Amino acid sequence: MKRLMPLLLLLFCSAAAADSGAYRVEVIVFRNLDVVAEPAVVEQLRSFSGFPDLQQEPSAGELPDTAQVDPPPGLPAAQADIYRADLPDDLQVITGKSKLMDNVWRRLRSSKGYRPLLSSAWQQNRVDYYPPVHIHDQQVLDNQLRPPTPVMVADLTADDPLSTYRSNLYRLDGSVQLRRSRFLHLDLDLELREKLQVTVTEAVYSNPAFNAVDSDQYQVFSLHQSRQVQTDRMQYFDTPYFGALVLVTTIQAD
């Protein structure tokens, strides 16, 4: 990672930005191909579905009754096109990469030692507390039932009557939080996981107490770091196995 960082940081030239009411957060998660690391082995994966999800729009049944279906009046057209009632009403999903982060992505992709896995970006208001944002790839490893109340209502007309209450668990899964106190802080809680092939002997399989679901195991590589950051400076968070590059910039108010 240290070999690549000077090259990536040279791509970025700091520029003064006017104080404003918003931050733009851009994240690239990458894999280090030259390192062999020891993962944790678990039988149950953590779920990050309690946080606002940038990548996946929920079904109508997953939205609260009070959620707005239409964009609020007066919302700029660029934001109204991607308005999501399940997200904080001031959060704007950014679907493209900035020129800098696109250049970083290309360099990672063309390098022999690294592989970019995910790019996510959003804009949030400058408030002291802002909730973590759920980021993930599109490779689903498993799912679990997470009903909001002890009582679930099944839709008997659907192929999966309980689909409304299922949360997907992804290969690359986690959360990123930009928060303010006296200074800006970034909290990353990411996991890169793979499902293990568990060999089950015939004797074990024939045991009436055997449960195939309970036999699942996963290897998990974790990146859980928090640090003070400055705007307009590339930040990198890394572990031996994978890491993340994050750029926070201020957005000038209109």
XYZ file of C-alpha atoms in Angstrom:
254
model
C 0.000 0.000 0.000
C 2.820 2.415 0.846
C 4.283 1.977 -2.651
C 1.088 3.126 -4.319
C 0.079 5.935 -1.976
C 2.639 8.559 -3.089
C 1.542 8.076 -6.695
C -2.138 8.413 -5.845
C -1.618 11.416 -3.602
C 0.305 13.206 -6.342
C -2.880 13.113 -8.407
C -4.566 15.399 -5.956
C -3.741 19.066 -5.656
C -5.315 20.769 -2.646
C -7.485 23.757 -3.445
C -9.166 26.230 -1.146
C -12.906 25.672 -0.909
C -15.506 28.042 0.421
C -17.288 27.100 3.593
C -20.733 25.747 2.763
C -23.591 23.657 4.033
C -22.628 20.299 2.565
C -19.921 17.673 2.244
C -19.283 15.382 -0.696
C -17.933 11.980 0.354
C -16.291 9.651 -2.186
C -15.103 6.156 -1.284
C -13.103 3.588 -3.234
C -12.566 0.166 -1.652
C -9.751 -1.957 -3.049
C -8.146 -5.358 -2.535
C -4.410 -5.922 -1.978
C -3.517 -8.870 -4.234
C 0.046 -9.351 -2.972
C -0.841 -10.145 0.636
C -1.964 -13.376 2.257
C -3.796 -12.625 5.506
C -5.503 -14.732 8.134
C -9.276 -14.128 8.224
C -11.697 -14.634 11.058
C -14.066 -17.572 10.586
C -17.674 -17.002 11.648
C -20.984 -18.827 11.329
C -23.182 -15.723 11.198
C -22.565 -12.537 9.230
C -23.201 -9.052 10.549
C -25.951 -7.052 8.887
C -25.618 -3.354 8.057
C -29.178 -3.033 6.756
C -30.161 -0.676 9.571
C -28.277 2.164 7.853
C -29.381 4.147 4.775
C -28.427 2.126 1.688
C -27.071 4.013 -1.324
C -26.987 1.080 -3.732
C -30.294 -0.673 -3.221
C -33.710 0.932 -3.381
C -36.135 -0.874 -1.041
C -39.463 -2.283 -2.105
C -42.610 -0.353 -1.258
C -43.275 -2.670 1.674
C -39.956 -1.767 3.293
C -40.705 1.958 3.446
C -42.448 3.364 6.536
C -46.018 4.553 6.099
C -44.868 8.144 6.617
C -42.245 7.975 3.848
C -42.752 10.329 0.946
C -43.229 8.768 -2.466
C -42.775 11.969 -4.472
C -39.805 14.362 -4.116
C -40.451 17.344 -1.835
C -41.601 20.526 -3.617
C -38.789 22.779 -4.791
C -36.117 20.071 -4.940
C -33.675 20.757 -7.827
C -34.300 18.545 -10.855
C -30.890 16.867 -10.564
C -31.748 15.734 -7.039
C -35.402 14.945 -7.734
C -34.380 12.396 -10.361
C -32.666 10.249 -7.736
C -34.741 11.162 -4.684
C -35.199 8.253 -2.284
C -37.749 8.431 0.541
C -35.840 5.851 2.594
C -32.727 8.070 2.778
C -32.265 11.155 4.974
C -34.102 13.940 3.153
C -30.914 15.976 2.702
C -28.743 13.132 1.401
C -27.986 13.092 -2.312
C -26.691 9.944 -4.003
C -23.878 10.664 -6.475
C -23.726 8.073 -9.232
C -20.541 9.192 -11.003
C -16.922 9.608 -9.948
C -15.089 12.902 -9.768
C -12.179 13.308 -12.176
C -9.704 12.624 -9.387
C -11.398 9.487 -8.092
C -11.960 8.180 -11.611
C -8.211 8.544 -12.196
C -7.481 6.717 -8.943
C -9.882 3.909 -9.935
C -8.163 3.513 -13.304
C -4.703 3.382 -11.737
C -5.787 0.763 -9.223
C -7.414 -1.294 -11.963
C -4.305 -1.203 -14.151
C -1.891 -1.997 -11.303
C -0.675 -5.539 -10.705
C -0.940 -5.460 -6.933
C -4.399 -3.968 -6.384
C -7.971 -4.464 -7.533
C -10.709 -1.849 -7.042
C -13.859 -3.424 -5.619
C -16.359 -0.641 -5.040
C -16.919 3.060 -5.646
C -19.604 4.995 -3.740
C -20.312 8.698 -3.323
C -22.899 10.925 -1.690
C -23.516 14.460 -0.456
C -24.616 15.195 3.107
C -25.331 18.303 5.163
C -22.892 19.765 7.645
C -24.529 18.710 10.881
C -22.822 17.520 14.047
C -24.275 14.033 13.788
C -25.023 12.278 10.520
C -25.963 8.581 10.411
C -23.594 5.985 8.939
C -24.215 5.168 5.286
C -24.486 1.551 4.123
C -22.195 0.695 1.190
C -21.763 -2.711 -0.439
C -21.126 -4.551 -3.685
C -23.833 -6.518 -5.508
C -22.677 -10.059 -4.656
C -25.161 -11.504 -2.167
C -23.764 -14.234 0.093
C -26.842 -14.825 2.216
C -29.911 -13.136 3.638
C -31.639 -13.082 6.986
C -35.030 -12.195 8.375
C -35.020 -8.826 10.157
C -38.642 -7.925 11.014
C -39.124 -4.420 12.489
C -41.655 -5.860 14.964
C -42.198 -9.310 16.509
C -45.200 -9.792 14.189
C -44.628 -10.429 10.469
C -47.343 -10.204 7.816
C -46.771 -12.662 4.975
C -47.691 -11.799 1.395
C -49.147 -15.114 0.226
C -49.334 -13.903 -3.378
C -45.556 -13.453 -3.635
C -42.981 -16.105 -4.518
C -41.321 -15.337 -1.188
C -44.088 -14.360 1.280
C -41.542 -12.867 3.709
C -39.344 -11.054 1.169
C -40.209 -7.677 2.704
C -38.405 -8.650 5.903
C -35.285 -10.178 4.362
C -31.982 -8.319 4.452
C -29.227 -9.209 2.021
C -25.722 -9.890 3.300
C -23.073 -8.974 0.743
C -19.531 -10.088 0.007
C -18.245 -6.528 0.547
C -20.460 -4.937 3.168
C -20.233 -2.194 5.744
C -20.772 1.423 6.678
C -19.027 4.786 6.385
C -19.816 7.699 8.673
C -18.650 11.303 8.363
C -19.409 13.143 11.600
C -18.551 16.476 13.153
C -17.563 17.402 16.657
C -14.783 19.912 17.160
C -13.152 18.324 14.114
C -14.277 16.124 11.246
C -14.077 12.376 11.804
C -14.454 9.420 9.457
C -15.556 6.042 10.802
C -15.155 3.026 8.520
C -16.620 -0.357 9.416
C -16.153 -2.647 6.413
C -16.033 -6.399 5.916
C -14.852 -8.456 2.957
C -16.148 -11.992 3.316
C -16.350 -15.292 1.466
C -18.484 -18.356 2.070
C -16.440 -21.416 2.984
C -17.087 -24.825 1.517
C -17.789 -26.951 4.589
C -17.335 -30.681 4.102
C -20.109 -32.645 5.782
C -19.577 -36.373 6.274
C -22.378 -38.844 5.600
C -22.558 -39.719 9.298
C -23.062 -36.084 10.264
C -25.568 -35.469 7.469
C -27.688 -38.450 8.532
C -27.874 -37.150 12.104
C -31.470 -35.934 12.764
C -30.064 -32.958 14.689
C -28.029 -31.770 11.685
C -29.112 -28.415 10.265
C -27.594 -27.481 6.905
C -28.164 -23.783 7.550
C -26.217 -23.899 10.803
C -23.273 -25.542 9.015
C -22.487 -22.443 6.924
C -19.191 -20.757 7.681
C -17.640 -17.570 6.337
C -14.172 -16.102 6.329
C -14.199 -12.397 7.185
C -11.553 -9.713 6.708
C -12.387 -6.552 8.659
C -11.459 -2.887 8.360
C -12.669 -0.967 11.382
C -10.944 2.388 11.760
C -11.803 5.897 12.918
C -9.726 9.033 12.526
C -9.779 12.803 12.306
C -9.738 14.041 8.710
C -9.474 17.272 6.758
C -11.438 18.207 3.681
C -9.807 18.265 0.248
C -7.199 15.702 1.259
C -7.111 12.080 0.185
C -7.406 9.741 3.164
C -6.440 6.089 3.052
C -7.468 3.371 5.439
C -5.851 0.003 5.049
C -5.369 -3.457 6.441
C -3.006 -6.086 5.029
C -5.827 -7.589 2.934
C -7.901 -4.628 1.730
C -8.308 -0.901 2.193
C -10.218 2.239 1.252
C -9.452 5.659 -0.198
C -11.788 8.446 0.910
C -12.040 12.023 -0.297
C -14.210 14.568 1.542
C -14.788 17.921 -0.135
C -16.881 20.915 0.821
C -19.750 21.907 -1.459
C -20.371 25.595 -1.958
C -23.958 26.600 -1.309
C -25.869 28.163 -4.195
